[in-house]
PDB file of C-alpha atoms and ligand atoms in Angstrom:
ATOM      1  CA  UNK A 342      26.176   3.205   6.824  1.00  0.00           C
ATOM      2  CA  UNK A 343      23.477   1.613   4.709  1.00  0.00           C
ATOM      3  CA  UNK A 344      24.595   1.162   1.149  1.00  0.00           C
ATOM      4  CA  UNK A 345      22.492   2.144  -1.792  1.00  0.00           C
ATOM      5  CA  UNK A 346      20.604  -0.807  -3.277  1.00  0.00           C
ATOM      6  CA  UNK A 347      20.520  -1.582  -6.974  1.00  0.00           C
ATOM      7  CA  UNK A 348      17.696  -3.522  -8.543  1.00  0.00           C
ATOM      8  CA  UNK A 349      18.826  -6.008 -11.195  1.00  0.00           C
ATOM      9  CA  UNK A 350      17.259  -5.805 -14.642  1.00  0.00           C
ATOM     10  CA  UNK A 351      18.164  -9.447 -15.361  1.00  0.00           C
ATOM     11  CA  UNK A 352      19.524 -12.447 -13.494  1.00  0.00           C
ATOM     12  CA  UNK A 353      20.356 -16.095 -14.025  1.00  0.00           C
ATOM     13  CA  UNK A 354      19.530 -18.802 -13.463  1.00  0.00           C
ATOM     14  CA  UNK A 355      15.842 -17.845 -13.420  1.00  0.00           C
ATOM     15  CA  UNK A 356      15.238 -19.535 -10.072  1.00  0.00           C
ATOM     16  CA  UNK A 357      14.794 -18.391  -6.505  1.00  0.00           C
ATOM     17  CA  UNK A 358      18.586 -18.399  -6.109  1.00  0.00           C
ATOM     18  CA  UNK A 359      20.281 -16.631  -8.990  1.00  0.00           C
ATOM     19  CA  UNK A 360      24.092 -16.499  -9.083  1.00  0.00           C
ATOM     20  CA  UNK A 361      24.586 -13.741 -11.638  1.00  0.00           C
ATOM     21  CA  UNK A 362      22.773 -10.489 -12.320  1.00  0.00           C
ATOM     22  CA  UNK A 363      23.107  -7.447 -14.532  1.00  0.00           C
ATOM     23  CA  UNK A 364      22.011  -3.843 -14.507  1.00  0.00           C
ATOM     24  CA  UNK A 365      21.238  -2.135 -17.804  1.00  0.00           C
ATOM     25  CA  UNK A 366      19.874   1.200 -19.037  1.00  0.00           C
ATOM     26  CA  UNK A 367      20.141   4.223 -16.769  1.00  0.00           C
ATOM     27  CA  UNK A 368      21.450   2.183 -13.844  1.00  0.00           C
ATOM     28  CA  UNK A 369      24.378   0.888 -15.920  1.00  0.00           C
ATOM     29  CA  UNK A 370      25.084   4.360 -17.261  1.00  0.00           C
ATOM     30  CA  UNK A 371      25.054   5.821 -13.783  1.00  0.00           C
ATOM     31  CA  UNK A 372      27.369   3.143 -12.413  1.00  0.00           C
ATOM     32  CA  UNK A 373      29.775   3.412 -15.329  1.00  0.00           C
ATOM     33  CA  UNK A 374      29.850   7.161 -15.887  1.00  0.00           C
ATOM     34  CA  UNK A 375      29.066   8.787 -12.581  1.00  0.00           C
ATOM     35  CA  UNK A 376      30.319   6.252 -10.065  1.00  0.00           C
ATOM     36  CA  UNK A 377      33.105   4.917 -12.310  1.00  0.00           C
ATOM     37  CA  UNK A 378      32.359   1.392 -11.172  1.00  0.00           C
ATOM     38  CA  UNK A 379      35.105  -1.198 -11.671  1.00  0.00           C
ATOM     39  CA  UNK A 380      35.361  -4.985 -11.557  1.00  0.00           C
ATOM     40  CA  UNK A 381      35.946  -6.265  -8.038  1.00  0.00           C
ATOM     41  CA  UNK A 382      33.840  -3.594  -6.311  1.00  0.00           C
ATOM     42  CA  UNK A 383      31.065  -4.743  -3.986  1.00  0.00           C
ATOM     43  CA  UNK A 384      27.497  -3.465  -4.198  1.00  0.00           C
ATOM     44  CA  UNK A 385      24.113  -4.492  -2.780  1.00  0.00           C
ATOM     45  CA  UNK A 386      21.953  -5.826  -5.599  1.00  0.00           C
ATOM     46  CA  UNK A 387      18.370  -7.044  -5.502  1.00  0.00           C
ATOM     47  CA  UNK A 388      17.761  -9.938  -7.886  1.00  0.00           C
ATOM     48  CA  UNK A 389      14.488 -11.829  -8.108  1.00  0.00           C
ATOM     49  CA  UNK A 390      13.261  -9.965  -5.024  1.00  0.00           C
ATOM     50  CA  UNK A 391      16.219 -11.002  -2.855  1.00  0.00           C
ATOM     51  CA  UNK A 392      18.972  -8.722  -1.677  1.00  0.00           C
ATOM     52  CA  UNK A 393      22.539  -9.914  -2.278  1.00  0.00           C
ATOM     53  CA  UNK A 394      26.033  -8.735  -1.680  1.00  0.00           C
ATOM     54  CA  UNK A 395      27.362  -8.622  -5.248  1.00  0.00           C
ATOM     55  CA  UNK A 396      30.722  -8.237  -6.933  1.00  0.00           C
ATOM     56  CA  UNK A 397      31.153  -6.453 -10.249  1.00  0.00           C
ATOM     57  CA  UNK A 398      32.664  -8.629 -12.958  1.00  0.00           C
ATOM     58  CA  UNK A 399      32.382  -6.295 -15.940  1.00  0.00           C
ATOM     59  CA  UNK A 400      31.379  -2.704 -16.653  1.00  0.00           C
ATOM     60  CA  UNK A 401      30.119  -0.926 -19.751  1.00  0.00           C
ATOM     61  CA  UNK A 402      27.629   1.909 -20.147  1.00  0.00           C
ATOM     62  CA  UNK A 403      25.121  -0.618 -21.493  1.00  0.00           C
ATOM     63  CA  UNK A 404      25.518  -3.345 -18.893  1.00  0.00           C
ATOM     64  CA  UNK A 405      27.159  -3.902 -15.539  1.00  0.00           C
ATOM     65  CA  UNK A 406      27.454  -7.587 -14.651  1.00  0.00           C
ATOM     66  CA  UNK A 407      27.625  -8.945 -11.123  1.00  0.00           C
ATOM     67  CA  UNK A 408      28.467 -12.188  -9.392  1.00  0.00           C
ATOM     68  CA  UNK A 409      25.993 -12.628  -6.558  1.00  0.00           C
ATOM     69  CA  UNK A 410      27.451 -13.507  -3.161  1.00  0.00           C
ATOM     70  CA  UNK A 411      25.496 -14.148   0.032  1.00  0.00           C
ATOM     71  CA  UNK A 412      21.876 -13.161   0.518  1.00  0.00           C
ATOM     72  CA  UNK A 413      21.188 -10.353   2.979  1.00  0.00           C
ATOM     73  CA  UNK A 414      18.271  -9.862   5.354  1.00  0.00           C
ATOM     74  CA  UNK A 415      15.416  -7.913   3.800  1.00  0.00           C
ATOM     75  CA  UNK A 416      12.274  -6.273   5.079  1.00  0.00           C
ATOM     76  CA  UNK A 417       9.082  -7.281   3.355  1.00  0.00           C
ATOM     77  CA  UNK A 418       6.692  -4.726   1.887  1.00  0.00           C
ATOM     78  CA  UNK A 419       3.653  -3.857   3.961  1.00  0.00           C
ATOM     79  CA  UNK A 420       0.721  -5.987   2.808  1.00  0.00           C
ATOM     80  CA  UNK A 421      -1.158  -2.851   1.775  1.00  0.00           C
ATOM     81  CA  UNK A 422      -3.006  -2.495  -1.507  1.00  0.00           C
ATOM     82  CA  UNK A 423      -3.728   1.139  -2.313  1.00  0.00           C
ATOM     83  CA  UNK A 424      -6.662   1.853  -4.609  1.00  0.00           C
ATOM     84  CA  UNK A 425      -5.966   5.387  -5.681  1.00  0.00           C
ATOM     85  CA  UNK A 426      -8.436   7.326  -7.809  1.00  0.00           C
ATOM     86  CA  UNK A 427      -6.640   9.089 -10.650  1.00  0.00           C
ATOM     87  CA  UNK A 428      -6.255  12.813  -9.984  1.00  0.00           C
ATOM     88  CA  UNK A 429      -4.009  15.611 -11.274  1.00  0.00           C
ATOM     89  CA  UNK A 430      -0.910  13.808 -12.474  1.00  0.00           C
ATOM     90  CA  UNK A 431       1.704  15.816 -10.590  1.00  0.00           C
ATOM     91  CA  UNK A 432      -0.100  15.153  -7.306  1.00  0.00           C
ATOM     92  CA  UNK A 433      -0.811  11.551  -8.278  1.00  0.00           C
ATOM     93  CA  UNK A 434       2.862  10.925  -9.011  1.00  0.00           C
ATOM     94  CA  UNK A 435       3.840  12.443  -5.705  1.00  0.00           C
ATOM     95  CA  UNK A 436       1.434  10.029  -4.020  1.00  0.00           C
ATOM     96  CA  UNK A 437       2.987   7.042  -5.850  1.00  0.00           C
ATOM     97  CA  UNK A 438       6.448   8.118  -4.778  1.00  0.00           C
ATOM     98  CA  UNK A 439       5.489   8.564  -1.124  1.00  0.00           C
ATOM     99  CA  UNK A 440       3.364   5.418  -0.932  1.00  0.00           C
ATOM    100  CA  UNK A 441       6.357   3.496  -2.272  1.00  0.00           C
ATOM    101  CA  UNK A 442       8.647   4.995   0.365  1.00  0.00           C
ATOM    102  CA  UNK A 443       6.165   4.051   3.063  1.00  0.00           C
ATOM    103  CA  UNK A 444       6.204   0.469   1.825  1.00  0.00           C
ATOM    104  CA  UNK A 445       2.916  -0.379   0.102  1.00  0.00           C
ATOM    105  CA  UNK A 446       2.923  -3.590  -1.938  1.00  0.00           C
ATOM    106  CA  UNK A 447       0.569  -2.566  -4.708  1.00  0.00           C
ATOM    107  CA  UNK A 448      -1.176   0.472  -6.201  1.00  0.00           C
ATOM    108  CA  UNK A 449      -4.196   0.318  -8.496  1.00  0.00           C
ATOM    109  CA  UNK A 450      -5.063   3.576 -10.317  1.00  0.00           C
ATOM    110  CA  UNK A 451      -8.856   3.849 -10.336  1.00  0.00           C
ATOM    111  CA  UNK A 452     -10.839   5.647 -13.032  1.00  0.00           C
ATOM    112  CA  UNK A 453     -13.471   7.142 -10.726  1.00  0.00           C
ATOM    113  CA  UNK A 454     -16.639   8.935 -11.818  1.00  0.00           C
ATOM    114  CA  UNK A 455     -15.134  12.261 -10.792  1.00  0.00           C
ATOM    115  CA  UNK A 456     -11.708  11.600 -12.264  1.00  0.00           C
ATOM    116  CA  UNK A 457     -11.437  14.389 -14.835  1.00  0.00           C
ATOM    117  CA  UNK A 458     -12.134  13.056 -18.289  1.00  0.00           C
ATOM    118  CA  UNK A 459      -8.862  14.116 -19.906  1.00  0.00           C
ATOM    119  CA  UNK A 460      -6.941  12.495 -17.050  1.00  0.00           C
ATOM    120  CA  UNK A 461      -8.890   9.247 -17.419  1.00  0.00           C
ATOM    121  CA  UNK A 462      -8.121   9.209 -21.146  1.00  0.00           C
ATOM    122  CA  UNK A 463      -4.421   9.910 -20.627  1.00  0.00           C
ATOM    123  CA  UNK A 464      -3.933   7.556 -17.675  1.00  0.00           C
ATOM    124  CA  UNK A 465      -3.247   4.318 -19.607  1.00  0.00           C
ATOM    125  CA  UNK A 466      -0.334   6.033 -21.360  1.00  0.00           C
ATOM    126  CA  UNK A 467       1.127   7.244 -18.050  1.00  0.00           C
ATOM    127  CA  UNK A 468       1.435   3.845 -16.402  1.00  0.00           C
ATOM    128  CA  UNK A 469       4.967   3.209 -17.615  1.00  0.00           C
ATOM    129  CA  UNK A 470       6.031   6.533 -16.129  1.00  0.00           C
ATOM    130  CA  UNK A 471       4.311   5.632 -12.845  1.00  0.00           C
ATOM    131  CA  UNK A 472       6.199   2.326 -12.785  1.00  0.00           C
ATOM    132  CA  UNK A 473       9.474   4.169 -13.297  1.00  0.00           C
ATOM    133  CA  UNK A 474       8.617   6.502 -10.421  1.00  0.00           C
ATOM    134  CA  UNK A 475       7.935   3.462  -8.222  1.00  0.00           C
ATOM    135  CA  UNK A 476      11.265   1.918  -9.261  1.00  0.00           C
ATOM    136  CA  UNK A 477      13.204   5.111  -8.497  1.00  0.00           C
ATOM    137  CA  UNK A 478      11.436   5.551  -5.199  1.00  0.00           C
ATOM    138  CA  UNK A 479      12.126   1.900  -4.273  1.00  0.00           C
ATOM    139  CA  UNK A 480      15.817   2.429  -4.875  1.00  0.00           C
ATOM    140  CA  UNK A 481      15.889   5.704  -3.024  1.00  0.00           C
ATOM    141  CA  UNK A 482      14.102   4.248  -0.001  1.00  0.00           C
ATOM    142  CA  UNK A 483      16.191   1.036  -0.155  1.00  0.00           C
ATOM    143  CA  UNK A 484      13.272  -1.215  -0.738  1.00  0.00           C
ATOM    144  CA  UNK A 485      14.134  -4.670  -1.992  1.00  0.00           C
ATOM    145  CA  UNK A 486      10.996  -4.961  -4.055  1.00  0.00           C
ATOM    146  CA  UNK A 487       9.083  -2.613  -6.306  1.00  0.00           C
ATOM    147  CA  UNK A 488       5.369  -2.091  -5.688  1.00  0.00           C
ATOM    148  CA  UNK A 489       3.120  -3.367  -8.453  1.00  0.00           C
ATOM    149  CA  UNK A 490       1.445  -0.523 -10.319  1.00  0.00           C
ATOM    150  CA  UNK A 491      -1.601  -1.948 -12.075  1.00  0.00           C
ATOM    151  CA  UNK A 492      -3.118  -0.688 -15.293  1.00  0.00           C
ATOM    152  CA  UNK A 493      -5.870   1.869 -14.531  1.00  0.00           C
ATOM    153  CA  UNK A 494      -9.303   0.248 -14.185  1.00  0.00           C
ATOM    154  CA  UNK A 495     -12.837   1.217 -13.236  1.00  0.00           C
ATOM    155  CA  UNK A 496     -13.942   1.080  -9.621  1.00  0.00           C
ATOM    156  CA  UNK A 497     -16.446  -1.711 -10.328  1.00  0.00           C
ATOM    157  CA  UNK A 498     -13.687  -3.897 -11.808  1.00  0.00           C
ATOM    158  CA  UNK A 499     -11.317  -3.148  -8.930  1.00  0.00           C
ATOM    159  CA  UNK A 500     -13.892  -3.945  -6.259  1.00  0.00           C
ATOM    160  CA  UNK A 501     -14.905  -7.164  -7.983  1.00  0.00           C
ATOM    161  CA  UNK A 502     -11.362  -8.542  -7.840  1.00  0.00           C
ATOM    162  CA  UNK A 503     -10.286  -7.248  -4.409  1.00  0.00           C
ATOM    163  CA  UNK A 504      -9.320 -10.098  -2.103  1.00  0.00           C
ATOM    164  CA  UNK A 505      -7.839  -8.291   0.947  1.00  0.00           C
ATOM    165  CA  UNK A 506      -9.281  -9.464   4.264  1.00  0.00           C
ATOM    166  CA  UNK A 507      -9.618  -5.894   5.553  1.00  0.00           C
ATOM    167  CA  UNK A 508     -11.087  -3.346   3.131  1.00  0.00           C
ATOM    168  CA  UNK A 509     -11.215   0.307   4.098  1.00  0.00           C
ATOM    169  CA  UNK A 510     -12.650   3.262   2.220  1.00  0.00           C
ATOM    170  CA  UNK A 511     -11.316   6.660   3.265  1.00  0.00           C
ATOM    171  CA  UNK A 512     -14.334   8.899   3.236  1.00  0.00           C
ATOM    172  CA  UNK A 513     -14.567  12.621   3.936  1.00  0.00           C
ATOM    173  CA  UNK A 514     -18.281  12.220   4.699  1.00  0.00           C
ATOM    174  CA  UNK A 515     -17.891   9.560   7.405  1.00  0.00           C
ATOM    175  CA  UNK A 516     -18.539  11.323  10.726  1.00  0.00           C
ATOM    176  CA  UNK A 517     -17.486   8.974  13.496  1.00  0.00           C
ATOM    177  CA  UNK A 518     -15.671   5.758  12.622  1.00  0.00           C
ATOM    178  CA  UNK A 519     -11.906   6.377  12.535  1.00  0.00           C
ATOM    179  CA  UNK A 520      -9.189   4.469  10.706  1.00  0.00           C
ATOM    180  CA  UNK A 521      -7.347   3.703  13.944  1.00  0.00           C
ATOM    181  CA  UNK A 522     -10.392   2.259  15.726  1.00  0.00           C
ATOM    182  CA  UNK A 523     -11.274   0.149  12.690  1.00  0.00           C
ATOM    183  CA  UNK A 524      -7.756  -1.253  12.444  1.00  0.00           C
ATOM    184  CA  UNK A 525      -7.675  -1.941  16.183  1.00  0.00           C
ATOM    185  CA  UNK A 526     -10.928  -3.870  16.041  1.00  0.00           C
ATOM    186  CA  UNK A 527      -9.531  -6.025  13.247  1.00  0.00           C
ATOM    187  CA  UNK A 528      -6.288  -6.490  15.216  1.00  0.00           C
ATOM    188  CA  UNK A 529      -6.477 -10.279  14.932  1.00  0.00           C
ATOM    189  CA  UNK A 530      -5.927  -9.707  11.232  1.00  0.00           C
ATOM    190  CA  UNK A 531      -2.892  -7.479  11.702  1.00  0.00           C
ATOM    191  CA  UNK A 532      -0.852  -9.711   9.388  1.00  0.00           C
ATOM    192  CA  UNK A 533      -3.583  -9.998   6.814  1.00  0.00           C
ATOM    193  CA  UNK A 534      -3.804  -7.989   3.647  1.00  0.00           C
ATOM    194  CA  UNK A 535      -5.283  -4.527   3.880  1.00  0.00           C
ATOM    195  CA  UNK A 536      -6.868  -2.565   1.039  1.00  0.00           C
ATOM    196  CA  UNK A 537      -7.197   1.234   1.320  1.00  0.00           C
ATOM    197  CA  UNK A 538      -9.207   3.311  -1.172  1.00  0.00           C
ATOM    198  CA  UNK A 539      -8.781   7.060  -1.712  1.00  0.00           C
ATOM    199  CA  UNK A 540     -11.110   9.136  -3.862  1.00  0.00           C
ATOM    200  CA  UNK A 541     -10.385  11.787  -6.511  1.00  0.00           C
ATOM    201  CA  UNK A 542     -10.287  15.557  -5.933  1.00  0.00           C
ATOM    202  CA  UNK A 543     -14.062  15.777  -6.267  1.00  0.00           C
ATOM    203  CA  UNK A 544     -14.563  12.817  -3.914  1.00  0.00           C
ATOM    204  CA  UNK A 545     -16.468   9.577  -4.543  1.00  0.00           C
ATOM    205  CA  UNK A 546     -20.049   9.849  -5.864  1.00  0.00           C
ATOM    206  CA  UNK A 547     -22.902   8.494  -3.705  1.00  0.00           C
ATOM    207  CA  UNK A 548     -23.241   5.573  -6.156  1.00  0.00           C
ATOM    208  CA  UNK A 549     -19.573   4.713  -5.725  1.00  0.00           C
ATOM    209  CA  UNK A 550     -19.895   4.900  -1.939  1.00  0.00           C
ATOM    210  CA  UNK A 551     -22.833   2.495  -2.147  1.00  0.00           C
ATOM    211  CA  UNK A 552     -20.824   0.137  -4.336  1.00  0.00           C
ATOM    212  CA  UNK A 553     -18.076   0.015  -1.697  1.00  0.00           C
ATOM    213  CA  UNK A 554     -20.678  -0.851   0.932  1.00  0.00           C
ATOM    214  CA  UNK A 555     -22.027  -3.653  -1.242  1.00  0.00           C
ATOM    215  CA  UNK A 556     -18.526  -5.108  -1.382  1.00  0.00           C
ATOM    216  CA  UNK A 557     -18.130  -4.938   2.416  1.00  0.00           C
ATOM    217  CA  UNK A 558     -15.766  -2.009   2.628  1.00  0.00           C
ATOM    218  CA  UNK A 559     -15.722  -0.104   5.928  1.00  0.00           C
ATOM    219  CA  UNK A 560     -16.046   3.684   5.570  1.00  0.00           C
ATOM    220  CA  UNK A 561     -13.685   5.596   7.866  1.00  0.00           C
ATOM    221  CA  UNK A 562     -12.642   9.186   8.534  1.00  0.00           C
ATOM    222  CA  UNK A 563      -9.205  10.705   9.066  1.00  0.00           C
ATOM    223  CA  UNK A 564     -10.682  13.630  10.983  1.00  0.00           C
ATOM    224  CA  UNK A 565     -12.885  16.655  10.442  1.00  0.00           C
ATOM    225  CA  UNK A 566     -10.783  18.429   7.819  1.00  0.00           C
ATOM    226  CA  UNK A 567     -11.029  17.783   4.086  1.00  0.00           C
ATOM    227  CA  UNK A 568      -7.636  16.541   2.980  1.00  0.00           C
ATOM    228  CA  UNK A 569      -6.193  16.534  -0.494  1.00  0.00           C
ATOM    229  CA  UNK A 570      -6.357  13.042  -1.896  1.00  0.00           C
ATOM    230  CA  UNK A 571      -2.578  12.637  -1.750  1.00  0.00           C
ATOM    231  CA  UNK A 572      -2.494  13.805   1.864  1.00  0.00           C
ATOM    232  CA  UNK A 573      -5.242  11.342   2.766  1.00  0.00           C
ATOM    233  CA  UNK A 574      -3.320   8.524   1.057  1.00  0.00           C
ATOM    234  CA  UNK A 575      -0.059   9.211   2.877  1.00  0.00           C
ATOM    235  CA  UNK A 576      -1.742   9.718   6.249  1.00  0.00           C
ATOM    236  CA  UNK A 577      -3.760   6.508   5.887  1.00  0.00           C
ATOM    237  CA  UNK A 578      -0.711   4.425   4.955  1.00  0.00           C
ATOM    238  CA  UNK A 579       1.308   5.854   7.843  1.00  0.00           C
ATOM    239  CA  UNK A 580      -1.471   5.162  10.349  1.00  0.00           C
ATOM    240  CA  UNK A 581      -2.026   1.659   8.998  1.00  0.00           C
ATOM    241  CA  UNK A 582       1.666   0.783   9.012  1.00  0.00           C
ATOM    242  CA  UNK A 583       1.934   1.868  12.652  1.00  0.00           C
ATOM    243  CA  UNK A 584      -0.814  -0.633  13.498  1.00  0.00           C
ATOM    244  CA  UNK A 585       0.667  -3.539  11.545  1.00  0.00           C
TER     245      UNK A 585
HETATM  246  N1  SAH B 638     -15.327  15.988  -2.196  1.00  0.00           N
HETATM  247  C1  SAH B 638     -14.381  16.618  -1.325  1.00  0.00           C
HETATM  248  C2  SAH B 638     -12.924  16.421  -1.623  1.00  0.00           C
HETATM  249  C3  SAH B 638     -12.471  14.993  -1.719  1.00  0.00           C
HETATM  250  S1  SAH B 638     -10.929  14.751  -0.973  1.00  0.00           S
HETATM  251  C4  SAH B 638     -14.725  18.093  -1.253  1.00  0.00           C
HETATM  252  O1  SAH B 638     -15.561  18.387  -0.434  1.00  0.00           O
HETATM  253  O2  SAH B 638     -14.132  18.871  -1.980  1.00  0.00           O
HETATM  254  C5  SAH B 638     -10.320  13.390  -1.877  1.00  0.00           C
HETATM  255  C6  SAH B 638     -10.290  12.062  -1.151  1.00  0.00           C
HETATM  256  O3  SAH B 638      -9.436  12.151  -0.013  1.00  0.00           O
HETATM  257  C7  SAH B 638     -11.615  11.589  -0.598  1.00  0.00           C
HETATM  258  O4  SAH B 638     -12.383  10.911  -1.558  1.00  0.00           O
HETATM  259  C8  SAH B 638     -11.197  10.672   0.526  1.00  0.00           C
HETATM  260  O5  SAH B 638     -10.860   9.384   0.046  1.00  0.00           O
HETATM  261  C9  SAH B 638      -9.936  11.339   1.046  1.00  0.00           C
HETATM  262  N2  SAH B 638     -10.193  12.221   2.191  1.00  0.00           N
HETATM  263  C10 SAH B 638     -10.066  13.557   2.255  1.00  0.00           C
HETATM  264  N3  SAH B 638     -10.328  14.024   3.478  1.00  0.00           N
HETATM  265  C11 SAH B 638     -10.605  12.948   4.236  1.00  0.00           C
HETATM  266  C12 SAH B 638     -10.953  12.755   5.610  1.00  0.00           C
HETATM  267  N4  SAH B 638     -11.058  13.778   6.447  1.00  0.00           N
HETATM  268  N5  SAH B 638     -11.153  11.492   6.051  1.00  0.00           N
HETATM  269  C13 SAH B 638     -11.061  10.445   5.217  1.00  0.00           C
HETATM  270  N6  SAH B 638     -10.740  10.566   3.912  1.00  0.00           N
HETATM  271  C14 SAH B 638     -10.512  11.795   3.424  1.00  0.00           C
END
């Protein structure tokens, strides 16, 4: 049986090879109250991005302290950067949760032209919640790392700083070029970083599409049906991960 993984809130020393770690906040409360954790018990704890077998040395509802034993094998995140236009928050949060389960390394919320205005205004205040969702989903899916959730930014800013070797725009207006064929033709770069961009409920504007082209993004289709943005995101990540 795979054990549940816990992600340390703090560790020491602050090097690549910490020897002690602690869980605080809700994780400590859960261990202390619900699981009735006790000194001497063994758990799997991620500290500084590495998974360790770890032994509890002390328990309180504020902090559970661990001695870190040997490092365990881990699976790296997929080198996928998801640029996700901000859309209705409940759907957007679902997409963050699922993208995390599927293994993406990073998500950038994009304030697109057709992102509804009240959502764009509220987005900066939601980021902390989105990061918590990513943390919970990482634990649930037994990831050893948590995807980075960036602060929301405009599309122009996001495109200017994108460095992924393969850049793919999911477009409901692209007629022929598919995601699979595009990934296959860049197969020599199968280990390289991949950026995937998904538009808001109203889609990307023509100006935004043109901006992607200027920045050398390939426009691809997922098929003839119009998908919800969150469906397109999950499908694209699943297809890409199968090719990697
Ligand atoms: N403007 C559309 C809806 C946009 S769907 C309409 O006609 O109502 C939201 C986003 O999901 C799109 O911007 C695109 O990134 C993605 N998407 C949806 N269907 C897609 C498809 N068939 N192929 C590729 N991407 C798709």
